Amino acid sequence: MMLSSPPSKYQPFQQSYATGMNNMANGMQPSYVNPMNTMSLTAAGNQFNQALPQGYGGMSLNGMGSGAMSGHSPHSVQMAAAAAAAVGSPPMGSAYAGMGPGVGITPNMALMLNRRTEKAYRRNYTHAKPPYSYISLITMALQSSPNKMMTLSEIYNWIMDLFPFYRQNQQRWQNSIRHSLSFNDCFVKVPRSADKPGKGSYWSLHPDAGNMFENGCYLRRQKRFKSDKKSKGAGPSSEEHSPLENIPNDAVTPPPSLSNPGSTNNSPHDSHGTYAESDSDNKSPGLATPSLPSHDQMQYNHAALGHEMLQQIQPTHESSSTHQSRPNPAYAVEHPEKLMQNQHHHSHQQPTAVEVCSPSNTPTSENIPLNTHSLHEMVPANEKSDDRAHHNAPHSMNQEHHLVSHEQDPHHLYSHYAQATAYAAAVQHNSFAAVAAAHSFAPHPFSISSLMNVTDHQQQHYQQHPHHQTYTPAKDLRAYQDAVQYYNNGMNSLTGLMPPPVNDSVPAQCTIASSGSPVNSASSSSVSTPSPSSSSSTSHYSNGLHYPLHHSQQHQLHLQSDHLTHQPDHTDAAFYPGCVPAN
DNA sequence: TGCTGTTTACAGAGAT
DNA sequence: ATCTCTGTAAACAGCA
């Protein structure tokens, strides 16, 4: 069990980006495990897979990380595409710049620009600031840990391992990290155990804040998470979420000072809860009301939250009907059979995305109230945060027709790219597809869960089809770069056009109507949606999704389709500007 | 002494 | 226009 903070291998202001990238590309493993690699074949981010021992800490101990450099996983493309999408505008030039309509420059100009920018691109591309906010970075880091918690230094290292950009100016961004941890309710501090002394506490995600970025934007949350336990008066009941549901029971023990029974009465949520509530309408700390707790009180309550979490890390063998307790990672490692029991139990309590999306259980406007406040809100409003991870299970995973050899399907190589770009385009253009996705439980391809999780369904699928394991959402910098590039390519040629979705992205609710024309079953809900059948458009039907396409787009669709089916040559620098080929 | 953590302050950008 | 979120800087305290 990893409990100590590894020393940072990155010296402030000394790390050469190029060196770092080359090392990573050549498979040199840092002494401290590269979380991307460890994530590639595991499912540390998934609540149902927390028990897997090959997680963040485990890999660092057994030294198995080097073989997991699966930087070309199409799944990982989502991550980068997500990043690029979150940015809104491609940060770099593209090898395909100028392909798209409406660019306003001639091909020659584009070529010149490409040649000019690509040089700088190669220098700077890998060092571009990742399009994630610090909060999202922290969230990703914490979710990547099997313990769902990290020390500050571990968070630092996780970020630096993943993003060379953050190997410079460490003082600046690390200060911001600390500020984010302290300032945001979504992060809770967990005391160290007495037998695991060290500097600093562990940080974990508040259990109710785990899906802050499921809406799709890594730069900015739709809404800042605020702990609201304060308003509930007494401390949390056993049926309430506890932040330490994610904390291994043997990882930490409450310090003596927190053994005071009264400490739990001071709900730790009071600290941030009170602060957040009183400050909920003016974010400027300087405008805090006098009702704010004192500094000492806040610290005390903060620690009490950790104590509360510790109190509840013991595995729960019974769940309330309203609360699905999550498996304790550490406990599950030692008692996998009980975890399986729990999972089975949970499967009866909470339908998975596939179950929910099954034709016999098609969501309607009645049972699935949708939050259509924003198209970015891609999940049913009544979804518990815990449940959203289920949405990452591609429905097709349970569809036999999809269980074909991906190697025989070149289009599949770009399926996730296509999905990501389609999604980005759909959202950007406020298209029907975006609404369809919103109605279809389609996981946001850029969601943290999508990027970092392997669902239980995927796990089952991989067990049956090990050769598909390459499609596990691997996270590494290479893939990140690739995907940004892919995204750029896509968006440059996707202005007003979406590439065809692929099987993986077919939401369950996208069915073929009895009339034969594909429709989205949820489109009949009371939610206002753009009309799927525009009179001025031609229907493009691909893999169950109905996309209205204008005539002018149909030719582009063919081009785009060709583009998407072009298999990347990983030795082709055009595909990886700024990236040194690994082999 | 350096790291960790909290807080204040302010600016900028996105969302409403 | 206003609100909200994020990033940055800085001061400060506590701790290993």
Coordinates of C-alpha atoms (C1' of nucleotides) in Angstrom, one line a residue:
Chain A
M1 CA 0.0 0.0 0.0
M2 CA 1.4 3.3 -1.1
L3 CA 1.2 5.6 1.8
S4 CA 4.3 7.7 1.7
S5 CA 4.9 10.6 -0.5
P6 CA 7.4 9.9 -3.1
P7 CA 10.0 12.5 -3.5
S8 CA 9.6 14.6 -6.6
K9 CA 11.8 13.6 -9.4
Y10 CA 11.2 16.9 -11.0
Q11 CA 13.5 19.6 -9.9
P12 CA 11.9 23.0 -10.1
F13 CA 12.8 24.9 -13.3
Q14 CA 15.3 22.2 -14.3
Q15 CA 13.4 19.7 -16.3
S16 CA 14.0 19.8 -20.0
Y17 CA 10.8 19.2 -21.8
A18 CA 12.5 17.6 -24.6
T19 CA 14.4 15.3 -22.3
G20 CA 11.3 14.5 -20.4
M21 CA 9.4 13.6 -23.5
N22 CA 12.1 11.5 -24.9
N23 CA 12.5 9.6 -21.8
M24 CA 8.8 9.0 -21.7
A25 CA 8.6 8.1 -25.3
N26 CA 11.5 5.7 -25.0
G27 CA 9.8 4.0 -22.2
M28 CA 12.0 5.1 -19.5
Q29 CA 10.0 4.8 -16.4
P30 CA 10.4 7.4 -13.7
S31 CA 11.2 6.1 -10.3
Y32 CA 7.8 7.2 -9.4
V33 CA 5.3 5.4 -11.4
N34 CA 3.8 7.1 -14.3
P35 CA 0.1 7.1 -13.6
M36 CA -0.8 7.1 -17.2
N37 CA 0.9 3.9 -17.7
T38 CA -0.6 2.3 -14.8
M39 CA -4.0 3.4 -15.8
S40 CA -3.7 1.9 -19.2
L41 CA -4.6 -1.6 -18.3
T42 CA -6.4 -1.1 -15.1
A43 CA -9.5 0.5 -14.0
A44 CA -8.4 2.5 -11.0
G45 CA -10.7 5.2 -11.8
N46 CA -13.8 3.1 -11.8
Q47 CA -15.7 2.6 -8.7
F48 CA -16.3 -1.0 -9.5
N49 CA -12.7 -1.6 -10.2
Q50 CA -11.1 0.0 -7.3
A51 CA -10.1 -3.3 -6.0
L52 CA -7.7 -4.0 -8.8
P53 CA -4.3 -4.2 -7.2
Q54 CA -2.4 -3.0 -10.2
G55 CA -3.4 0.5 -9.4
Y56 CA -1.4 3.6 -8.9
G57 CA 0.4 2.5 -5.8
G58 CA 0.6 -1.1 -6.7
M59 CA 2.4 -0.5 -9.9
S60 CA 4.8 1.7 -8.2
L61 CA 5.8 -1.1 -6.0
N62 CA 5.9 -4.0 -8.4
G63 CA 7.6 -2.1 -11.1
M64 CA 5.2 -3.3 -13.8
G65 CA 4.7 0.0 -15.3
S66 CA 6.9 0.1 -18.2
G67 CA 5.0 -2.4 -20.3
A68 CA 1.9 -0.4 -20.1
M69 CA 2.9 2.4 -22.4
S70 CA 0.0 2.1 -24.6
G71 CA 0.0 5.5 -26.0
H72 CA -1.9 4.8 -29.1
S73 CA -5.0 3.5 -27.7
P74 CA -7.9 5.0 -29.5
H75 CA -9.6 5.3 -26.3
S76 CA -7.0 7.6 -25.1
V77 CA -7.8 9.8 -28.0
Q78 CA -10.9 10.8 -26.2
M79 CA -8.8 12.4 -23.6
A80 CA -7.0 14.6 -25.9
A81 CA -9.9 15.3 -28.0
A82 CA -11.6 16.3 -24.9
A83 CA -8.8 18.5 -24.0
A84 CA -8.9 20.2 -27.3
A85 CA -12.6 20.5 -27.2
A86 CA -12.5 22.0 -23.8
V87 CA -10.2 24.6 -25.1
G88 CA -12.6 25.5 -27.7
S89 CA -10.1 26.4 -30.3
P90 CA -7.3 24.1 -31.4
P91 CA -4.2 25.3 -29.6
M92 CA -1.9 24.3 -32.4
G93 CA -1.7 24.2 -36.1
S94 CA -2.8 21.1 -37.7
A95 CA -1.4 18.9 -40.4
Y96 CA -4.8 19.2 -41.9
A97 CA -5.3 22.8 -41.4
G98 CA -7.2 24.4 -44.1
M99 CA -9.1 21.3 -45.1
G100 CA -12.3 22.4 -43.6
P101 CA -14.8 24.8 -45.0
G102 CA -14.9 28.3 -44.1
V103 CA -11.3 28.6 -43.1
G104 CA -10.8 31.5 -45.3
I105 CA -7.3 30.8 -46.5
T106 CA -6.1 29.2 -49.6
P107 CA -4.5 25.7 -49.5
N108 CA -1.2 27.3 -50.3
M109 CA -1.5 29.7 -47.4
A110 CA -2.4 26.8 -45.2
L111 CA 0.5 24.9 -46.4
M112 CA 2.8 27.7 -45.6
L113 CA 1.3 28.2 -42.3
N114 CA 1.6 24.6 -41.6
R115 CA 5.2 24.5 -42.4
R116 CA 5.9 27.5 -40.4
T117 CA 4.0 26.6 -37.4
E118 CA 4.9 23.0 -37.4
K119 CA 8.4 23.8 -36.6
A120 CA 7.5 25.7 -33.6
Y121 CA 4.9 23.2 -33.1
R122 CA 7.4 20.4 -32.8
R123 CA 9.2 22.4 -30.2
N124 CA 6.3 23.6 -28.2
Y125 CA 3.5 21.2 -28.8
T126 CA 4.3 18.9 -26.0
H127 CA 4.7 21.8 -23.7
A128 CA 1.5 23.4 -24.3
K129 CA -0.5 24.0 -21.2
P130 CA -3.0 21.2 -20.9
P131 CA -6.5 22.4 -21.2
Y132 CA -7.6 21.3 -17.8
S133 CA -8.2 23.4 -14.8
Y134 CA -6.3 22.7 -11.7
I135 CA -9.4 21.3 -10.1
S136 CA -9.8 18.9 -12.9
L137 CA -6.2 17.9 -12.7
I138 CA -6.5 17.2 -9.1
T139 CA -9.6 15.3 -9.6
M140 CA -8.1 13.2 -12.2
A141 CA -5.1 12.6 -10.0
L142 CA -7.2 11.5 -7.1
Q143 CA -9.4 9.4 -9.2
S144 CA -6.4 7.7 -10.7
S145 CA -5.3 6.5 -7.3
P146 CA -6.8 3.2 -6.1
N147 CA -7.1 4.7 -2.7
K148 CA -8.8 7.7 -4.2
M149 CA -6.5 9.9 -2.2
M150 CA -3.1 11.4 -2.6
T151 CA -0.8 13.6 -0.7
L152 CA 0.0 16.9 -2.1
S153 CA 3.3 15.8 -3.4
E154 CA 1.8 12.9 -5.1
I155 CA -0.6 15.1 -6.8
Y156 CA 2.3 17.3 -7.9
N157 CA 4.1 14.3 -9.3
W158 CA 1.0 12.9 -11.0
I159 CA 0.5 16.1 -12.8
M160 CA 4.1 16.4 -13.8
D161 CA 4.3 12.9 -14.9
L162 CA 1.4 13.4 -17.1
F163 CA 2.0 16.9 -18.4
P164 CA 5.5 18.1 -19.0
F165 CA 4.2 21.6 -19.1
Y166 CA 3.9 21.5 -15.3
R167 CA 7.6 20.6 -14.9
Q168 CA 8.3 24.2 -15.1
N169 CA 7.2 27.1 -13.0
Q170 CA 6.4 24.8 -10.3
Q171 CA 6.1 27.4 -7.7
R172 CA 3.3 29.1 -9.5
W173 CA 1.1 26.2 -10.3
Q174 CA 1.7 24.3 -7.2
N175 CA 0.6 27.3 -5.2
S176 CA -2.5 27.2 -7.3
I177 CA -2.9 23.5 -6.6
R178 CA -2.7 24.1 -2.9
H179 CA -5.1 27.0 -3.2
S180 CA -7.5 24.8 -5.1
L181 CA -7.3 22.0 -2.6
S182 CA -8.0 24.3 0.3
F183 CA -10.5 26.5 -1.3
N184 CA -12.8 24.0 -3.0
D185 CA -15.2 22.0 -1.1
C186 CA -14.8 19.1 -3.5
F187 CA -11.5 18.3 -1.9
V188 CA -11.3 17.0 1.6
K189 CA -8.3 16.4 3.7
V190 CA -7.7 13.0 5.3
P191 CA -5.4 12.8 8.2
R192 CA -2.5 10.4 8.0
S193 CA -2.5 7.4 10.1
A194 CA -0.4 7.5 13.2
D195 CA 1.8 4.7 12.0
K196 CA 2.3 6.3 8.7
P197 CA 3.9 9.6 9.6
G198 CA 4.8 12.0 7.0
K199 CA 4.4 15.5 5.9
G200 CA 1.0 16.6 4.9
S201 CA -2.3 15.0 4.8
Y202 CA -4.0 13.0 2.2
W203 CA -6.5 14.6 -0.1
S204 CA -9.5 13.0 -1.4
L205 CA -12.5 13.9 -3.4
H206 CA -15.7 14.6 -1.7
P207 CA -18.0 11.7 -2.7
D208 CA -20.7 14.0 -3.9
A209 CA -18.3 16.0 -6.0
G210 CA -17.0 13.2 -8.1
N211 CA -18.6 14.2 -11.3
M212 CA -18.0 17.8 -11.5
F213 CA -16.6 17.5 -15.0
E214 CA -19.0 15.0 -16.3
N215 CA -20.7 17.9 -18.1
G216 CA -17.8 17.9 -20.4
C217 CA -15.7 20.9 -19.7
Y218 CA -12.5 20.4 -18.0
L219 CA -11.7 24.1 -17.9
R220 CA -14.6 25.2 -16.0
R221 CA -17.2 23.3 -14.0
Q222 CA -20.8 23.9 -14.7
K223 CA -21.2 24.7 -11.1
R224 CA -18.9 24.8 -8.3
F225 CA -19.4 22.0 -5.8
K226 CA -20.4 23.0 -2.4
S227 CA -20.8 20.8 0.5
D228 CA -24.3 21.2 1.9
K229 CA -24.2 19.0 4.9
K230 CA -24.4 22.0 7.1
S231 CA -27.9 22.6 6.2
K232 CA -28.8 19.2 7.4
G233 CA -28.0 20.0 10.9
A234 CA -26.5 17.1 12.7
G235 CA -23.7 15.0 11.4
P236 CA -24.2 12.8 8.5
S237 CA -26.2 9.7 9.0
S238 CA -25.1 6.3 8.0
E239 CA -27.1 6.6 4.9
E240 CA -25.4 9.7 3.7
H241 CA -22.5 9.7 1.5
S242 CA -19.3 9.7 3.3
P243 CA -16.1 11.0 1.7
L244 CA -14.3 8.0 3.1
E245 CA -16.3 5.5 1.2
N246 CA -13.4 5.8 -1.1
I247 CA -10.8 5.5 1.5
P248 CA -9.2 2.2 2.3
N249 CA -9.9 1.1 5.7
D250 CA -6.3 0.3 6.4
A251 CA -4.8 3.3 4.9
V252 CA -5.4 5.8 7.6
T253 CA -6.4 5.9 11.2
P254 CA -7.8 8.8 13.0
P255 CA -5.3 10.7 15.1
P256 CA -6.0 10.7 18.8
S257 CA -7.2 14.3 18.7
L258 CA -9.9 13.1 16.4
S259 CA -11.1 10.3 18.6
N260 CA -13.2 12.7 20.5
P261 CA -16.7 11.6 19.9
G262 CA -17.8 15.1 19.8
S263 CA -15.8 15.8 16.8
T264 CA -18.1 13.9 14.6
N265 CA -20.9 16.0 15.8
N266 CA -19.2 19.0 14.4
S267 CA -19.9 17.8 11.0
P268 CA -16.8 18.4 9.0
H269 CA -19.1 19.6 6.3
D270 CA -19.8 22.5 8.5
S271 CA -16.5 24.0 7.6
H272 CA -16.8 24.1 4.0
G273 CA -20.5 23.8 4.1
T274 CA -20.9 26.9 6.2
Y275 CA -18.3 28.7 4.2
A276 CA -19.8 27.7 1.0
E277 CA -23.3 28.5 1.9
S278 CA -22.5 31.8 3.3
D279 CA -20.3 32.5 0.4
S280 CA -22.4 30.8 -2.2
D281 CA -23.6 34.0 -3.7
N282 CA -20.4 35.9 -3.6
K283 CA -17.4 34.0 -4.5
S284 CA -15.0 36.6 -3.5
P285 CA -13.5 35.5 -0.2
G286 CA -13.1 39.0 0.7
L287 CA -16.8 39.4 0.9
A288 CA -17.2 36.6 3.4
T289 CA -20.0 37.2 5.9
P290 CA -19.3 37.4 9.6
S291 CA -21.0 34.0 10.0
L292 CA -18.0 32.4 8.6
P293 CA -16.3 30.1 10.9
S294 CA -13.0 31.1 12.3
H295 CA -9.8 29.8 10.9
D296 CA -9.4 27.4 13.8
Q297 CA -12.9 26.2 13.5
M298 CA -12.5 25.6 9.9
Q299 CA -9.4 23.6 10.4
Y300 CA -11.0 21.7 13.1
N301 CA -14.0 20.9 11.1
H302 CA -11.9 20.0 8.2
A303 CA -10.0 17.5 10.3
A304 CA -13.3 16.3 11.6
L305 CA -14.4 15.6 8.1
G306 CA -11.4 13.4 7.8
H307 CA -12.4 11.8 11.0
E308 CA -15.9 11.2 9.8
M309 CA -14.4 9.7 6.7
L310 CA -12.3 7.5 8.8
Q311 CA -15.2 6.4 10.8
Q312 CA -16.9 5.2 7.7
I313 CA -14.2 3.5 5.8
Q314 CA -15.2 0.2 7.3
P315 CA -16.8 -1.8 4.6
T316 CA -20.5 -1.6 4.6
H317 CA -22.3 -4.8 4.0
E318 CA -25.7 -3.4 3.8
S319 CA -26.8 -0.5 1.7
S320 CA -29.8 1.6 2.1
S321 CA -32.2 1.7 -0.7
T322 CA -31.2 5.2 -1.5
H323 CA -27.5 4.9 -1.1
Q324 CA -25.2 2.7 -3.0
S325 CA -22.1 2.3 -1.0
R326 CA -18.9 2.0 -3.0
P327 CA -16.5 -0.8 -2.5
N328 CA -13.6 0.1 -0.3
P329 CA -10.5 -0.3 -2.5
A330 CA -8.2 -1.6 0.2
Y331 CA -10.8 -3.8 1.6
A332 CA -11.6 -5.2 -1.7
V333 CA -8.0 -6.0 -2.4
E334 CA -8.0 -8.2 0.6
H335 CA -11.5 -9.5 0.1
P336 CA -12.2 -9.6 -3.6
E337 CA -14.8 -12.2 -3.1
K338 CA -16.8 -9.8 -1.0
L339 CA -16.3 -7.1 -3.4
M340 CA -17.8 -9.3 -6.1
Q341 CA -20.7 -9.9 -3.8
N342 CA -21.1 -6.3 -3.3
Q343 CA -21.0 -5.6 -6.9
H344 CA -23.5 -8.2 -7.5
H345 CA -25.6 -6.7 -4.8
H346 CA -25.2 -3.3 -6.3
S347 CA -26.2 -4.6 -9.7
H348 CA -29.5 -5.3 -8.2
Q349 CA -29.8 -2.0 -6.6
Q350 CA -28.8 0.3 -9.3
P351 CA -29.3 -0.6 -12.9
T352 CA -26.3 -0.1 -15.0
A353 CA -26.3 2.2 -17.9
V354 CA -26.9 -0.8 -20.2
E355 CA -29.7 -1.9 -18.1
V356 CA -31.2 1.5 -18.0
C357 CA -30.7 1.9 -21.6
S358 CA -32.1 -1.5 -22.6
P359 CA -35.0 -1.3 -25.0
S360 CA -37.3 -2.7 -22.3
N361 CA -36.3 0.2 -20.1
T362 CA -36.1 3.0 -22.4
P363 CA -36.0 6.2 -20.5
T364 CA -38.9 8.5 -21.0
S365 CA -39.6 12.0 -20.0
E366 CA -41.3 10.6 -17.0
N367 CA -38.6 8.4 -15.5
I368 CA -35.6 10.3 -16.8
P369 CA -36.1 14.0 -16.2
L370 CA -33.5 15.7 -18.2
N371 CA -31.7 18.8 -17.3
T372 CA -31.8 20.7 -20.5
H373 CA -30.5 23.8 -18.9
S374 CA -27.5 23.4 -21.1
L375 CA -26.5 21.0 -23.7
H376 CA -23.5 20.5 -21.7
E377 CA -25.6 18.8 -19.1
M378 CA -25.4 15.5 -20.7
V379 CA -26.6 13.3 -17.9
P380 CA -30.1 12.9 -16.6
A381 CA -30.8 15.3 -13.8
N382 CA -31.9 12.6 -11.5
E383 CA -28.7 10.7 -11.8
K384 CA -26.7 10.1 -8.7
S385 CA -23.1 10.9 -9.1
D386 CA -22.2 7.4 -8.4
D387 CA -24.3 6.1 -11.2
R388 CA -22.8 8.2 -13.8
A389 CA -19.8 6.0 -14.1
H390 CA -22.0 3.4 -15.4
H391 CA -22.7 5.5 -18.4
N392 CA -19.2 4.9 -19.6
A393 CA -20.1 1.4 -20.5
P394 CA -20.6 1.5 -24.2
H395 CA -23.9 0.0 -24.9
S396 CA -22.4 -1.9 -27.7
M397 CA -20.3 -3.8 -25.2
N398 CA -23.3 -5.9 -24.6
Q399 CA -24.2 -6.2 -28.1
E400 CA -23.0 -9.3 -29.8
H401 CA -22.9 -7.8 -33.2
H402 CA -20.2 -5.5 -31.9
L403 CA -18.0 -8.2 -30.7
V404 CA -16.2 -8.5 -33.9
S405 CA -12.5 -8.3 -34.5
H406 CA -11.7 -4.7 -34.3
E407 CA -8.5 -5.4 -36.1
Q408 CA -10.6 -6.3 -39.1
D409 CA -12.5 -3.0 -38.9
P410 CA -10.2 -0.2 -39.7
H411 CA -12.9 2.2 -39.1
H412 CA -12.9 1.2 -35.5
L413 CA -9.4 2.5 -35.1
Y414 CA -10.9 5.9 -35.3
S415 CA -14.1 5.1 -33.6
H416 CA -13.3 7.1 -30.5
Y417 CA -11.8 9.9 -32.4
A418 CA -14.9 10.0 -34.4
Q419 CA -17.0 9.8 -31.3
A420 CA -15.1 12.6 -29.7
T421 CA -15.1 14.8 -32.7
A422 CA -18.7 14.1 -33.4
Y423 CA -19.5 15.0 -29.9
A424 CA -17.5 18.2 -30.0
A425 CA -19.0 19.2 -33.2
A426 CA -22.5 18.3 -32.0
V427 CA -22.1 20.3 -28.9
Q428 CA -20.5 23.2 -30.7
H429 CA -23.2 23.3 -33.3
N430 CA -26.0 22.7 -30.9
S431 CA -27.0 19.9 -33.1
F432 CA -29.5 17.2 -32.9
A433 CA -26.8 14.7 -32.2
A434 CA -25.9 16.5 -29.0
V435 CA -29.4 16.4 -27.9
A436 CA -29.6 12.8 -28.9
A437 CA -26.6 12.2 -26.8
A438 CA -28.2 13.9 -23.9
H439 CA -31.1 11.7 -24.3
S440 CA -29.2 8.6 -24.7
F441 CA -27.0 8.4 -21.6
A442 CA -24.1 8.7 -23.9
P443 CA -21.2 9.3 -21.6
H444 CA -19.5 12.5 -22.4
P445 CA -16.4 11.3 -24.2
F446 CA -14.4 13.9 -22.4
S447 CA -15.6 13.1 -19.0
I448 CA -13.1 12.1 -16.4
S449 CA -14.9 8.8 -16.0
S450 CA -14.8 8.2 -19.7
L451 CA -11.2 8.9 -19.8
M452 CA -10.1 7.1 -16.8
N453 CA -12.5 4.3 -16.2
V454 CA -13.0 0.9 -17.5
T455 CA -16.5 -0.1 -16.7
D456 CA -17.5 -3.4 -15.4
H457 CA -19.1 -4.1 -18.7
Q458 CA -15.9 -3.3 -20.4
Q459 CA -14.0 -5.5 -18.0
Q460 CA -16.4 -8.3 -18.8
H461 CA -15.9 -7.7 -22.4
Y462 CA -12.2 -7.7 -22.1
Q463 CA -12.2 -10.9 -20.2
Q464 CA -14.1 -12.5 -23.1
H465 CA -12.0 -10.7 -25.7
P466 CA -8.6 -10.1 -24.3
H467 CA -7.4 -8.8 -27.7
H468 CA -9.7 -5.9 -27.3
Q469 CA -7.8 -4.8 -24.3
T470 CA -5.9 -2.4 -26.4
Y471 CA -9.0 -0.2 -26.4
T472 CA -8.8 0.3 -22.7
P473 CA -8.7 4.0 -22.1
A474 CA -5.1 4.4 -21.7
K475 CA -3.8 7.8 -20.6
D476 CA -0.5 9.0 -21.6
L477 CA 1.0 12.0 -23.0
R478 CA 1.5 10.6 -26.4
A479 CA -2.1 9.8 -26.7
Y480 CA -2.9 13.2 -25.4
Q481 CA -0.9 14.8 -28.1
D482 CA -2.2 12.4 -30.7
A483 CA -5.8 13.1 -29.9
V484 CA -5.3 16.8 -29.8
Q485 CA -3.9 16.5 -33.2
Y486 CA -6.8 14.3 -34.3
Y487 CA -9.2 16.7 -32.8
N488 CA -7.6 19.5 -34.7
N489 CA -7.8 17.6 -37.9
G490 CA -11.4 16.8 -37.2
M491 CA -12.5 20.2 -36.2
N492 CA -10.7 21.8 -39.0
S493 CA -12.7 19.7 -41.4
L494 CA -15.8 19.5 -39.3
T495 CA -17.1 22.9 -39.4
G496 CA -20.8 22.3 -39.5
L497 CA -20.2 18.6 -40.1
M498 CA -20.0 15.6 -37.9
P499 CA -18.2 12.5 -38.8
P500 CA -20.2 9.4 -38.6
P501 CA -20.5 7.9 -35.3
V502 CA -19.4 4.4 -34.8
N503 CA -20.7 1.4 -33.1
D504 CA -19.1 2.2 -29.8
S505 CA -20.9 5.4 -29.5
V506 CA -24.3 4.1 -30.4
P507 CA -26.5 5.0 -27.5
A508 CA -29.0 2.5 -26.5
Q509 CA -31.9 4.8 -27.0
C510 CA -31.1 5.4 -30.6
T511 CA -33.4 3.0 -32.2
I512 CA -34.9 2.6 -35.5
A513 CA -38.5 3.6 -35.6
S514 CA -41.1 1.3 -36.9
S515 CA -41.3 3.5 -39.9
G516 CA -37.8 2.5 -40.7
S517 CA -36.3 5.9 -40.2
P518 CA -33.9 6.1 -37.4
V519 CA -35.0 8.2 -34.5
N520 CA -34.0 8.9 -31.1
S521 CA -36.4 7.3 -28.7
A522 CA -36.0 10.1 -26.3
S523 CA -36.7 12.7 -28.7
S524 CA -40.4 12.3 -27.9
S525 CA -39.8 13.5 -24.5
S526 CA -41.2 16.8 -23.3
V527 CA -37.8 18.3 -23.5
S528 CA -37.5 20.8 -26.3
T529 CA -35.0 19.6 -28.8
P530 CA -33.9 20.7 -32.2
S531 CA -35.9 19.0 -34.8
P532 CA -34.2 15.9 -36.0
S533 CA -35.8 16.2 -39.4
S534 CA -35.0 19.4 -40.9
S535 CA -36.6 20.1 -44.1
S536 CA -33.5 21.5 -45.5
S537 CA -31.3 18.6 -44.6
T538 CA -30.7 15.1 -45.6
S539 CA -30.6 12.4 -43.1
H540 CA -27.4 10.7 -42.5
Y541 CA -27.9 7.6 -40.7
S542 CA -25.0 5.8 -39.3
N543 CA -24.9 3.1 -36.8
G544 CA -28.3 3.9 -35.4
L545 CA -27.8 7.6 -35.1
H546 CA -29.7 9.9 -37.2
Y547 CA -27.8 13.0 -38.2
P548 CA -29.4 15.6 -40.4
L549 CA -26.9 16.6 -42.9
H550 CA -27.2 19.4 -45.3
H551 CA -26.5 18.6 -48.9
S552 CA -23.3 20.6 -48.9
Q553 CA -22.1 18.5 -46.1
Q554 CA -22.6 15.2 -47.7
H555 CA -19.6 15.4 -49.9
Q556 CA -17.6 16.5 -46.9
L557 CA -18.8 13.6 -45.1
H558 CA -17.2 11.3 -47.6
L559 CA -14.0 13.2 -47.3
Q560 CA -14.2 13.1 -43.6
S561 CA -15.0 9.5 -43.6
D562 CA -11.9 8.8 -45.7
H563 CA -10.0 10.9 -43.3
L564 CA -11.2 9.1 -40.4
T565 CA -10.4 5.7 -41.8
H566 CA -6.9 6.7 -42.7
Q567 CA -4.8 4.7 -40.3
P568 CA -2.2 6.7 -38.7
D569 CA 1.4 5.9 -39.3
H570 CA 3.0 6.4 -36.0
T571 CA 6.2 7.1 -37.6
D572 CA 4.7 9.9 -39.6
A573 CA 5.6 13.1 -38.0
A574 CA 2.7 14.8 -39.6
F575 CA 0.5 12.9 -37.3
Y576 CA 2.5 13.7 -34.3
P577 CA 3.8 17.1 -34.6
G578 CA 6.1 17.9 -31.8
C579 CA 6.3 14.3 -30.7
V580 CA 9.2 12.1 -31.1
P581 CA 8.2 8.7 -32.4
A582 CA 8.5 6.1 -29.7
N583 CA 9.9 3.5 -31.9
Chain B
dT1 C1' 14.3 25.4 6.5
dG2 C1' 11.2 23.9 3.4
dC3 C1' 6.9 22.0 2.8
dT4 C1' 2.0 22.1 3.7
dG5 C1' -2.2 24.3 4.2
dT6 C1' -5.3 28.4 4.7
dT7 C1' -6.8 32.7 3.6
dT8 C1' -7.2 37.1 1.2
dA9 C1' -7.1 39.7 -2.9
dC10 C1' -7.6 40.5 -7.5
dA11 C1' -7.9 39.8 -12.5
dG12 C1' -9.7 37.4 -16.4
dA13 C1' -12.8 34.6 -18.7
dG14 C1' -17.0 31.9 -19.2
dA15 C1' -21.9 31.5 -18.0
dT16 C1' -26.2 33.4 -17.3
Chain C
dA1 C1' -24.1 43.5 -17.1
dT2 C1' -23.6 40.6 -13.6
dC3 C1' -22.5 36.5 -11.6
dT4 C1' -19.5 32.6 -11.1
dC5 C1' -15.4 30.1 -11.6
dT6 C1' -10.6 29.8 -12.2
dG7 C1' -5.8 31.3 -11.9
dT8 C1' -2.3 33.8 -9.7
dA9 C1' 0.1 36.0 -6.1
dA10 C1' 1.1 36.7 -1.6
dA11 C1' 1.1 36.5 3.4
dC12 C1' 0.9 33.8 7.1
dA13 C1' 0.9 29.8 10.4
dG14 C1' 2.0 25.1 11.6
dC15 C1' 4.7 21.1 11.1
dA16 C1' 8.3 17.6 10.1

